[in-house]
Short mmCIF file of C-alpha atoms in Angstrom, two decimals:
data_model
loop_
_atom_site.label_atom_id
_atom_site.label_comp_id
_atom_site.label_asym_id
_atom_site.label_seq_id
_atom_site.Cartn_x
_atom_site.Cartn_y
_atom_site.Cartn_z
CA MET A 1 0.00 0.00 0.00
CA SER A 2 1.37 3.40 -0.99
CA LYS A 3 1.01 5.93 1.83
CA GLY A 4 2.24 8.98 -0.08
CA ILE A 5 2.54 11.16 3.02
CA ILE A 6 4.97 14.05 3.02
CA SER A 7 7.59 14.08 5.81
CA LYS A 8 6.62 16.13 8.85
CA ASP A 9 10.10 17.67 8.83
CA GLU A 10 9.52 18.91 5.28
CA ASP A 11 6.05 20.40 5.79
CA TYR A 12 4.42 19.77 9.17
CA SER A 13 1.09 21.31 8.25
CA GLN A 14 0.73 19.32 5.04
CA TRP A 15 1.92 16.16 6.82
CA PHE A 16 -0.89 16.57 9.36
CA ASN A 17 -3.57 17.17 6.73
CA GLU A 18 -2.45 14.24 4.58
CA LEU A 19 -2.26 11.92 7.57
CA VAL A 20 -5.79 12.76 8.71
CA ILE A 21 -7.11 11.88 5.25
CA LYS A 22 -4.90 8.87 4.45
CA ALA A 23 -5.47 7.27 7.85
CA ASP A 24 -9.23 7.49 7.21
CA MET A 25 -9.87 9.81 10.17
CA ALA A 26 -11.81 12.56 8.42
CA GLU A 27 -12.36 14.36 5.14
CA TYR A 28 -13.34 17.80 3.95
CA SER A 29 -17.02 18.71 3.86
CA PRO A 30 -19.03 20.44 1.11
CA VAL A 31 -19.65 23.09 3.76
CA ARG A 32 -16.61 25.32 3.94
CA GLY A 33 -14.89 25.16 7.30
CA CYS A 34 -16.57 21.93 8.36
CA MET A 35 -15.34 18.34 8.27
CA ILE A 36 -16.77 14.87 8.03
CA ILE A 37 -15.46 12.67 10.85
CA LYS A 38 -15.19 9.15 9.41
CA PRO A 39 -15.88 5.99 11.44
CA TYR A 40 -12.24 5.39 12.41
CA GLY A 41 -11.80 8.96 13.62
CA TYR A 42 -15.17 8.98 15.36
CA SER A 43 -14.38 5.74 17.19
CA ILE A 44 -11.47 7.53 18.86
CA TRP A 45 -13.83 10.33 19.91
CA GLU A 46 -16.24 7.71 21.27
CA LYS A 47 -13.46 6.24 23.41
CA MET A 48 -12.61 9.72 24.67
CA GLN A 49 -16.27 10.36 25.44
CA SER A 50 -16.63 7.09 27.31
CA VAL A 51 -13.64 7.72 29.56
CA LEU A 52 -14.42 11.38 30.21
CA ASP A 53 -18.10 10.69 30.81
CA LYS A 54 -17.19 8.22 33.56
CA MET A 55 -14.77 10.73 35.07
CA PHE A 56 -17.50 13.38 35.10
CA LYS A 57 -20.04 11.06 36.70
CA ASP A 58 -17.49 9.86 39.24
CA THR A 59 -17.14 13.50 40.34
CA GLY A 60 -20.91 13.92 40.75
CA HIS A 61 -21.95 15.36 37.39
CA SER A 62 -24.96 14.44 35.26
CA ASN A 63 -25.62 14.90 31.55
CA ALA A 64 -28.34 17.12 30.09
CA TYR A 65 -29.04 18.71 26.73
CA PHE A 66 -29.93 22.31 25.86
CA PRO A 67 -31.15 23.88 22.58
CA LEU A 68 -28.87 24.42 19.59
CA LEU A 69 -30.61 27.75 18.83
CA ILE A 70 -30.24 30.64 21.26
CA PRO A 71 -32.22 33.93 21.15
CA LYS A 72 -29.94 36.81 20.17
CA SER A 73 -31.16 38.87 23.13
CA PHE A 74 -29.58 36.37 25.54
CA PHE A 75 -26.12 37.33 24.33
CA SER A 76 -26.64 41.02 25.01
CA LYS A 77 -27.14 40.32 28.71
CA GLU A 78 -23.45 39.56 29.34
CA ALA A 79 -21.41 42.25 27.58
CA SER A 80 -17.92 40.72 27.74
CA HIS A 81 -19.30 37.34 26.64
CA VAL A 82 -20.99 38.67 23.51
CA GLU A 83 -17.93 40.75 22.66
CA GLY A 84 -15.80 37.60 22.76
CA PHE A 85 -18.04 35.63 20.40
CA ALA A 86 -19.79 38.25 18.23
CA LYS A 87 -17.54 37.85 15.18
CA GLU A 88 -17.85 34.05 15.22
CA CYS A 89 -21.64 33.72 15.49
CA ALA A 90 -23.83 32.10 12.84
CA VAL A 91 -27.26 33.74 12.76
CA VAL A 92 -30.63 32.24 11.75
CA THR A 93 -32.92 34.94 10.35
CA HIS A 94 -35.73 33.01 8.58
CA TYR A 95 -37.73 29.87 9.27
CA ARG A 96 -38.90 28.78 5.81
CA LEU A 97 -37.86 28.19 2.19
CA LYS A 98 -40.05 28.30 -0.90
CA ASN A 99 -39.94 27.76 -4.67
CA ASP A 100 -39.73 30.92 -6.75
CA GLU A 101 -41.35 31.43 -10.16
CA ASP A 102 -38.48 29.56 -11.85
CA GLY A 103 -38.79 26.61 -9.49
CA GLN A 104 -35.62 27.54 -7.59
CA ILE A 105 -35.38 27.17 -3.82
CA VAL A 106 -35.17 30.59 -2.14
CA VAL A 107 -35.57 32.00 1.35
CA ASP A 108 -39.15 33.08 1.98
CA SER A 109 -38.82 36.81 2.70
CA GLU A 110 -42.14 36.73 4.56
CA ALA A 111 -40.82 34.10 6.98
CA LYS A 112 -38.45 36.38 8.87
CA LEU A 113 -38.08 35.52 12.55
CA GLU A 114 -39.27 38.11 15.06
CA GLU A 115 -36.01 37.57 16.93
CA GLU A 116 -32.91 36.21 15.26
CA LEU A 117 -31.45 33.01 16.66
CA ILE A 118 -27.76 32.25 17.20
CA ILE A 119 -26.45 28.77 16.46
CA ARG A 120 -24.78 27.70 19.70
CA PRO A 121 -21.13 28.91 19.92
CA THR A 122 -21.20 27.92 23.61
CA SER A 123 -24.14 27.48 25.98
CA GLU A 124 -23.63 29.74 29.01
CA THR A 125 -26.48 32.06 28.05
CA ILE A 126 -29.18 29.47 27.34
CA ILE A 127 -28.16 27.42 30.38
CA TRP A 128 -28.16 30.32 32.82
CA ASN A 129 -31.51 31.46 31.52
CA THR A 130 -32.70 27.92 32.34
CA TYR A 131 -31.03 27.83 35.75
CA LYS A 132 -33.12 30.82 36.80
CA GLY A 133 -36.11 28.49 36.93
CA TRP A 134 -34.20 25.71 38.64
CA ILE A 135 -32.66 27.64 41.53
CA GLN A 136 -34.50 29.35 44.39
CA SER A 137 -32.78 28.10 47.52
CA TYR A 138 -29.42 26.83 48.75
CA ARG A 139 -31.14 23.42 48.81
CA ASP A 140 -31.15 23.52 44.98
CA LEU A 141 -27.36 23.83 44.89
CA PRO A 142 -24.95 22.74 43.64
CA ILE A 143 -26.06 22.00 40.10
CA LEU A 144 -23.43 19.87 38.34
CA VAL A 145 -24.38 19.47 34.67
CA ASN A 146 -22.46 18.44 31.57
CA GLN A 147 -23.60 18.55 27.95
CA TRP A 148 -22.22 16.60 24.96
CA ALA A 149 -22.96 18.68 21.89
CA ASN A 150 -21.78 20.36 18.71
CA VAL A 151 -21.03 24.08 18.47
CA MET A 152 -20.62 26.54 15.63
CA ARG A 153 -17.99 29.28 15.44
CA TRP A 154 -17.16 30.75 12.05
CA GLU A 155 -13.45 30.33 11.34
CA MET A 156 -11.54 32.05 8.57
CA ARG A 157 -8.65 29.57 8.44
CA THR A 158 -9.61 26.02 9.28
CA ARG A 159 -7.80 22.74 9.80
CA MET A 160 -9.43 19.38 10.49
CA PHE A 161 -9.58 18.45 14.19
CA LEU A 162 -7.83 21.68 15.19
CA ARG A 163 -9.95 24.59 14.07
CA THR A 164 -13.22 24.00 12.26
CA SER A 165 -16.41 26.06 12.16
CA GLU A 166 -18.39 23.19 13.62
CA PHE A 167 -16.87 20.85 16.18
CA LEU A 168 -17.92 18.36 18.83
CA TRP A 169 -17.26 18.91 22.50
CA GLN A 170 -18.51 18.63 26.02
CA GLU A 171 -19.29 21.66 28.15
CA GLY A 172 -19.81 21.51 31.88
CA HIS A 173 -21.88 24.20 33.59
CA THR A 174 -22.14 24.24 37.36
CA ALA A 175 -23.83 26.47 39.92
CA HIS A 176 -22.69 26.93 43.53
CA ALA A 177 -23.62 28.70 46.74
CA THR A 178 -20.15 30.12 47.41
CA ALA A 179 -17.14 31.37 45.51
CA GLU A 180 -14.95 28.83 47.32
CA GLU A 181 -17.08 25.93 46.07
CA ALA A 182 -16.98 27.26 42.50
CA VAL A 183 -13.21 27.72 42.55
CA ALA A 184 -12.79 24.19 43.95
CA GLU A 185 -14.95 22.87 41.10
CA THR A 186 -12.89 24.80 38.54
CA GLU A 187 -9.66 23.34 39.89
CA GLN A 188 -11.12 19.83 40.20
CA MET A 189 -12.14 19.73 36.56
CA LEU A 190 -8.73 20.99 35.47
CA ASP A 191 -7.26 18.03 37.35
CA VAL A 192 -9.72 15.69 35.60
CA TYR A 193 -8.60 16.99 32.21
CA ALA A 194 -4.91 16.72 33.11
CA ASP A 195 -5.42 13.15 34.36
CA PHE A 196 -7.18 12.23 31.11
CA ALA A 197 -4.57 13.90 28.92
CA GLU A 198 -1.60 12.29 30.63
CA ASN A 199 -2.96 8.83 31.44
CA TRP A 200 -5.09 8.23 28.36
CA LEU A 201 -3.77 10.44 25.56
CA ALA A 202 -0.20 9.90 26.84
CA LEU A 203 0.10 13.67 26.50
CA PRO A 204 2.14 15.56 29.12
CA VAL A 205 0.52 18.88 29.98
CA VAL A 206 1.32 22.01 31.93
CA ARG A 207 -1.46 23.11 34.26
CA GLY A 208 -1.80 26.84 34.55
CA ARG A 209 -3.90 29.99 34.50
CA LYS A 210 -4.54 32.26 31.55
CA THR A 211 -3.68 35.95 31.56
CA ALA A 212 -6.49 38.50 31.39
CA ASN A 213 -5.90 38.86 27.64
CA GLU A 214 -6.31 35.11 27.04
CA ARG A 215 -9.15 34.54 29.50
CA PHE A 216 -12.51 33.12 28.39
CA ALA A 217 -15.04 35.84 27.55
CA GLY A 218 -17.11 36.41 30.70
CA ALA A 219 -14.79 34.56 33.12
CA LEU A 220 -13.01 35.92 36.17
CA ASP A 221 -10.33 33.26 35.87
CA THR A 222 -9.46 30.62 33.26
CA TYR A 223 -7.41 27.54 34.07
CA CYS A 224 -5.91 25.48 31.26
CA ILE A 225 -3.76 22.53 30.29
CA GLU A 226 -1.15 23.25 27.62
CA ALA A 227 0.66 20.66 25.51
CA LEU A 228 3.60 20.88 23.13
CA MET A 229 3.34 19.44 19.63
CA GLN A 230 6.24 17.96 17.64
CA ASP A 231 6.72 21.13 15.60
CA GLY A 232 7.33 23.14 18.76
CA LYS A 233 3.93 24.86 18.79
CA ALA A 234 1.67 24.77 21.82
CA LEU A 235 -1.89 23.50 21.86
CA GLN A 236 -4.49 24.35 24.47
CA ALA A 237 -5.91 20.93 25.34
CA GLY A 238 -8.63 21.92 27.81
CA THR A 239 -9.98 24.83 29.85
CA SER A 240 -11.88 25.30 33.09
CA HIS A 241 -13.40 28.68 33.92
CA PHE A 242 -14.36 30.38 37.17
CA LEU A 243 -17.21 32.64 36.03
CA GLY A 244 -17.86 34.35 39.35
CA GLN A 245 -21.40 35.75 39.52
CA ASN A 246 -21.31 37.34 36.05
CA PHE A 247 -23.88 35.08 34.40
CA ALA A 248 -26.03 34.85 37.52
CA LYS A 249 -26.26 38.65 37.55
CA ALA A 250 -26.88 38.82 33.81
CA PHE A 251 -29.80 36.38 34.07
CA ASP A 252 -30.89 37.34 37.60
CA VAL A 253 -30.23 33.92 39.12
CA LYS A 254 -30.53 34.36 42.90
CA PHE A 255 -30.94 31.95 45.76
CA ALA A 256 -31.94 32.20 49.40
CA ASN A 257 -28.95 31.18 51.53
CA LYS A 258 -29.13 29.41 54.90
CA GLU A 259 -29.66 32.77 56.63
CA GLY A 260 -32.60 33.51 54.33
CA LYS A 261 -30.78 36.28 52.46
CA LEU A 262 -30.82 36.50 48.67
CA ASP A 263 -27.52 36.22 46.84
CA TYR A 264 -26.36 35.60 43.29
CA VAL A 265 -25.17 32.11 42.38
CA TRP A 266 -21.50 31.36 41.62
CA ALA A 267 -20.66 29.61 38.36
CA THR A 268 -18.13 27.56 36.44
CA SER A 269 -17.85 26.17 32.94
CA TRP A 270 -15.31 23.77 31.46
CA GLY A 271 -14.80 21.93 28.19
CA VAL A 272 -12.70 19.85 25.82
CA SER A 273 -13.39 19.09 22.18
CA THR A 274 -12.46 16.99 19.15
CA ARG A 275 -9.35 19.17 19.12
CA LEU A 276 -7.93 16.48 21.41
CA ILE A 277 -7.82 14.16 18.39
CA GLY A 278 -5.66 16.73 16.63
CA ALA A 279 -3.40 16.85 19.69
CA LEU A 280 -3.18 13.07 19.71
CA ILE A 281 -2.06 13.00 16.08
CA MET A 282 0.44 15.87 16.29
CA ALA A 283 2.06 14.82 19.56
CA HIS A 284 2.80 11.19 18.72
CA SER A 285 2.57 10.32 15.02
CA ASP A 286 5.39 9.93 12.51
CA ASP A 287 6.04 9.82 8.77
CA ALA A 288 4.69 6.25 8.57
CA GLY A 289 1.30 7.22 9.99
CA LEU A 290 -0.60 7.48 13.24
CA VAL A 291 0.91 6.39 16.54
CA LEU A 292 -2.01 5.82 18.90
CA PRO A 293 -1.75 5.25 22.65
CA PRO A 294 -3.30 1.81 23.27
CA LYS A 295 -5.90 3.12 25.74
CA LEU A 296 -7.57 5.15 22.96
CA ALA A 297 -6.83 3.00 19.91
CA PRO A 298 -10.01 1.69 18.24
CA ILE A 299 -8.10 -1.51 17.41
CA GLN A 300 -5.43 -2.35 19.98
CA VAL A 301 -4.28 -5.60 18.36
CA VAL A 302 -4.53 -6.75 14.75
CA ILE A 303 -3.85 -10.34 13.78
CA VAL A 304 -2.72 -11.05 10.21
CA PRO A 305 -2.59 -14.65 8.97
CA ILE A 306 0.07 -15.65 6.42
CA TYR A 307 -0.91 -18.70 4.42
CA LYS A 308 -0.96 -20.30 0.98
CA HIS A 309 -3.83 -22.75 1.25
CA ASP A 310 -7.27 -22.78 2.87
CA GLU A 311 -6.22 -25.62 5.16
CA GLU A 312 -3.43 -23.48 6.58
CA LEU A 313 -5.88 -20.62 7.14
CA GLU A 314 -8.28 -22.97 8.95
CA ASN A 315 -5.50 -24.12 11.26
CA ILE A 316 -4.40 -20.55 11.99
CA SER A 317 -8.03 -19.40 12.45
CA SER A 318 -8.65 -22.08 15.04
CA TYR A 319 -5.79 -20.78 17.18
CA VAL A 320 -6.74 -17.14 16.57
CA LYS A 321 -10.27 -17.81 17.86
CA THR A 322 -8.84 -18.89 21.22
CA LEU A 323 -6.37 -15.97 21.30
CA THR A 324 -9.11 -13.49 20.43
CA ASN A 325 -11.31 -14.76 23.27
CA ASP A 326 -8.39 -14.50 25.69
CA LEU A 327 -7.70 -10.90 24.63
CA LYS A 328 -11.34 -9.85 24.78
CA ALA A 329 -11.54 -11.33 28.28
CA LYS A 330 -8.86 -8.78 29.21
CA ASP A 331 -10.92 -6.01 27.57
CA ILE A 332 -8.42 -5.72 24.71
CA SER A 333 -9.91 -4.84 21.32
CA VAL A 334 -8.69 -7.15 18.57
CA LYS A 335 -9.25 -7.59 14.85
CA PHE A 336 -8.51 -10.73 12.85
CA ASP A 337 -7.88 -9.57 9.30
CA ASN A 338 -8.41 -12.68 7.20
CA ARG A 339 -9.38 -10.82 4.03
CA ASP A 340 -8.25 -12.67 0.94
CA THR A 341 -8.42 -9.52 -1.19
CA GLN A 342 -5.19 -8.02 0.16
CA ARG A 343 -1.71 -9.44 0.70
CA PRO A 344 -0.08 -9.42 4.18
CA GLY A 345 2.35 -6.65 3.18
CA PHE A 346 -0.55 -4.36 2.27
CA LYS A 347 -2.22 -5.10 5.59
CA PHE A 348 0.99 -4.41 7.53
CA ALA A 349 1.29 -0.99 5.89
CA GLU A 350 -2.42 -0.24 6.40
CA TYR A 351 -2.36 -0.91 10.14
CA GLU A 352 0.92 0.92 10.54
CA LEU A 353 -0.72 3.94 8.90
CA LYS A 354 -3.74 3.64 11.22
CA GLY A 355 -1.55 3.44 14.30
CA VAL A 356 -2.67 0.04 15.61
CA PRO A 357 -0.37 -0.47 18.63
CA VAL A 358 0.33 -4.22 18.25
CA ARG A 359 0.41 -6.45 15.18
CA VAL A 360 0.47 -10.23 15.40
CA ALA A 361 1.53 -12.16 12.29
CA ILE A 362 1.01 -15.94 12.20
CA GLY A 363 2.12 -18.28 9.44
CA SER A 364 2.16 -22.08 9.02
CA ARG A 365 5.73 -22.31 10.30
CA ASP A 366 4.70 -20.31 13.37
CA MET A 367 1.93 -22.82 14.01
CA GLN A 368 4.46 -25.65 13.82
CA ASN A 369 6.87 -23.88 16.18
CA GLY A 370 4.21 -22.57 18.58
CA THR A 371 5.29 -18.98 17.95
CA VAL A 372 4.03 -15.69 16.46
CA GLU A 373 5.69 -12.53 15.20
CA LEU A 374 4.83 -9.59 17.45
CA ALA A 375 5.34 -6.03 16.12
CA ARG A 376 4.83 -2.80 18.05
CA ARG A 377 3.86 0.43 16.29
CA ASP A 378 5.60 2.92 18.57
CA THR A 379 9.15 1.63 18.03
CA LYS A 380 8.57 -0.29 14.77
CA THR A 381 10.34 -3.29 16.30
CA LYS A 382 9.26 -6.92 16.03
CA GLU A 383 10.17 -10.15 17.73
CA THR A 384 9.24 -13.83 17.73
CA VAL A 385 7.44 -14.91 20.90
CA GLN A 386 5.78 -18.05 22.19
CA GLN A 387 2.09 -18.66 21.67
CA GLU A 388 1.81 -19.91 25.21
CA GLY A 389 0.72 -17.06 27.45
CA LEU A 390 0.50 -14.71 24.47
CA ALA A 391 -2.53 -12.80 25.81
CA ASN A 392 -0.56 -11.92 28.96
CA THR A 393 2.45 -10.95 26.85
CA ILE A 394 0.30 -8.62 24.72
CA GLU A 395 -1.40 -7.11 27.77
CA ALA A 396 1.98 -6.21 29.28
CA LEU A 397 3.23 -4.92 25.93
CA LEU A 398 0.26 -2.57 25.55
CA GLU A 399 1.00 -1.10 28.97
CA GLU A 400 4.64 -0.68 28.00
CA ILE A 401 3.68 1.05 24.74
CA GLN A 402 1.33 3.45 26.55
CA SER A 403 4.12 4.35 28.97
CA ASN A 404 6.73 4.67 26.22
CA ILE A 405 4.58 7.01 24.11
CA TYR A 406 4.08 9.27 27.14
CA SER A 407 7.77 9.22 28.03
CA LYS A 408 8.77 10.14 24.50
CA ALA A 409 6.37 13.11 24.48
CA TYR A 410 7.46 14.17 27.97
CA ASN A 411 11.15 14.06 27.07
CA PHE A 412 10.43 16.07 23.91
CA ARG A 413 8.67 18.75 25.94
CA GLU A 414 11.47 18.93 28.51
CA GLU A 415 14.13 19.16 25.78
CA ASN A 416 12.16 21.95 24.12
CA THR A 417 11.38 24.07 27.18
CA THR A 418 13.97 26.82 27.57
CA GLU A 419 14.48 29.62 30.05
CA VAL A 420 15.25 32.92 28.37
CA ASP A 421 16.24 36.24 29.94
CA THR A 422 16.55 38.64 27.01
CA TYR A 423 14.18 39.67 24.25
CA GLU A 424 16.85 39.07 21.59
CA GLU A 425 17.34 35.48 22.76
CA PHE A 426 13.56 35.07 22.96
CA LYS A 427 13.04 36.08 19.31
CA ARG A 428 15.99 34.03 18.10
CA LEU A 429 14.84 30.83 19.83
CA LEU A 430 11.29 31.17 18.51
CA ASP A 431 12.72 30.67 15.02
CA GLU A 432 15.70 28.42 15.75
CA LYS A 433 14.30 26.16 18.47
CA PRO A 434 10.51 26.45 18.76
CA GLY A 435 8.95 25.21 21.97
CA PHE A 436 7.97 26.54 25.38
CA LEU A 437 9.97 29.61 26.36
CA SER A 438 9.96 30.35 30.09
CA ALA A 439 10.48 34.07 30.58
CA HIS A 440 9.72 36.97 32.89
CA TRP A 441 6.82 39.29 32.07
CA ASP A 442 5.86 42.53 33.78
CA GLY A 443 2.20 41.53 34.20
CA THR A 444 0.70 44.17 31.89
CA PRO A 445 -1.67 43.43 29.00
CA GLU A 446 0.17 46.04 26.91
CA THR A 447 3.49 44.20 27.11
CA GLU A 448 1.81 40.87 26.41
CA GLN A 449 0.08 42.32 23.33
CA ARG A 450 3.23 43.92 22.00
CA ILE A 451 5.18 40.65 22.29
CA LYS A 452 2.35 38.87 20.48
CA GLU A 453 2.29 41.42 17.65
CA GLU A 454 6.07 41.40 17.21
CA THR A 455 6.71 37.64 17.52
CA LYS A 456 3.32 35.84 17.17
CA ALA A 457 4.08 34.20 20.52
CA THR A 458 1.49 34.30 23.28
CA ILE A 459 1.58 33.60 26.99
CA ARG A 460 0.21 30.07 27.08
CA CYS A 461 -0.22 30.07 30.84
CA ILE A 462 1.08 31.09 34.22
CA PRO A 463 2.00 27.62 35.54
CA LEU A 464 0.29 26.55 38.76
CA ASN A 465 2.62 26.13 41.74
CA ASN A 466 5.08 28.34 39.87
CA ALA A 467 8.36 29.00 41.63
CA GLN A 468 8.72 32.59 42.77
CA GLU A 469 11.82 34.12 41.22
CA GLU A 470 12.97 37.71 41.05
CA GLY A 471 13.69 38.86 37.51
CA LYS A 472 13.09 41.46 34.84
CA CYS A 473 10.55 41.44 32.01
CA ILE A 474 12.26 40.42 28.76
CA LEU A 475 10.67 43.35 26.91
CA THR A 476 10.37 46.27 29.32
CA GLY A 477 12.94 45.38 31.98
CA LYS A 478 10.36 46.00 34.70
CA PRO A 479 10.44 43.80 37.84
CA SER A 480 8.82 40.35 37.76
CA THR A 481 8.37 37.73 40.46
CA GLN A 482 7.86 34.63 38.30
CA ARG A 483 8.30 33.19 34.82
CA VAL A 484 5.44 32.45 32.45
CA LEU A 485 5.27 30.10 29.47
CA PHE A 486 5.36 31.63 26.00
CA ALA A 487 4.97 29.80 22.68
CA ARG A 488 3.55 30.11 19.22
CA ALA A 489 0.36 28.12 19.22
CA TYR A 490 -2.45 26.49 17.29
#
């Protein structure tokens, strides 16, 4: 099978796009800025959903669903929120089509909506309008709700799984009696995201807080996890927002506290999206195709028979049936590819491209010797192992692969995180050695904006538990008490 993928060192952006398509993850849509997620790509999202959904429920959250269409007037109630999303909103103005005199489909000009509707860019407004009817007393709190949904944000420059006009995500929206409870919820969900990223995506992340310039529209504080891709650019992998009482005040959501006094409710919101699939691809994959961490691989083990005659296939298939049952008993997903329309070499290349973590090849000689050939995708190594106890061998190997993929990404991040103390060095390293640059900043939005305009690098986060260190801002020379993480980003 010819992969025909450009090297990531030659053109990283094109490599990513070609890999998404060739690995059967997604394809472009007739609707500009949107994508079609194909079954193989969607199965990864389903695995992510399953794991995250359990994490959410284990922390006391429940799922609900709110309307896709939101009255325009709702957005005007929270000024900073509408300002943050106004340029990205898709607006529904009419409710009917009709045939014109030439038989062409046109918008019925007489079917104009009394109030225009916004296709959901995020759901804070519709949810807090709803919460007003749900909350009267402290006994109604906390509300811990999550929604799995799609959202729409017009994008000028799009890339599949990274920045599309429509994407899939989850958004949590919680309501609390005190600021302390809301902050604790915000921090808890950041920890959930970091746990998921590191232990499932095998993606090392930096936990931190956003600056005021980078904060979510309408939030008092935004926490984030930031990851480093193989081209040295950062990717925001998840966010958790402390919204204060902004939305409660905008939608007049009050509750009677234990003393009988009315107060506004405290809020959070938090979310991750199909962007995580883009992170998965860019952090781990190579010029031969996807490299998937076993915990999220749709197919963890593929078995390819090598035979000349039907009798040989029957003999191999008999053994594979037992092996498959043993693997499934360990909750390991396995595929036996006994297609007679493709040769083994084609299949090897196909599953390498799709990032299947472990490949088992079995021929007639293997059956005679009681062995199999075991190949791992992450290191591209293979070895001959005994059939006896093979399910246990594969189980241990999958754990080793998961750990190795994480370690490789972690070591890459550490090798590409550099402390810089001058603006000249900062600008030089952005071009010569892209990655995280740890530098002092004077804390002003003006300095942050100027650095962004001059270098295209942004402050990705102020790391949590950051060491306090006296220094001078790389641009202005003003005093600073800690370093922040800069990078160019997706």
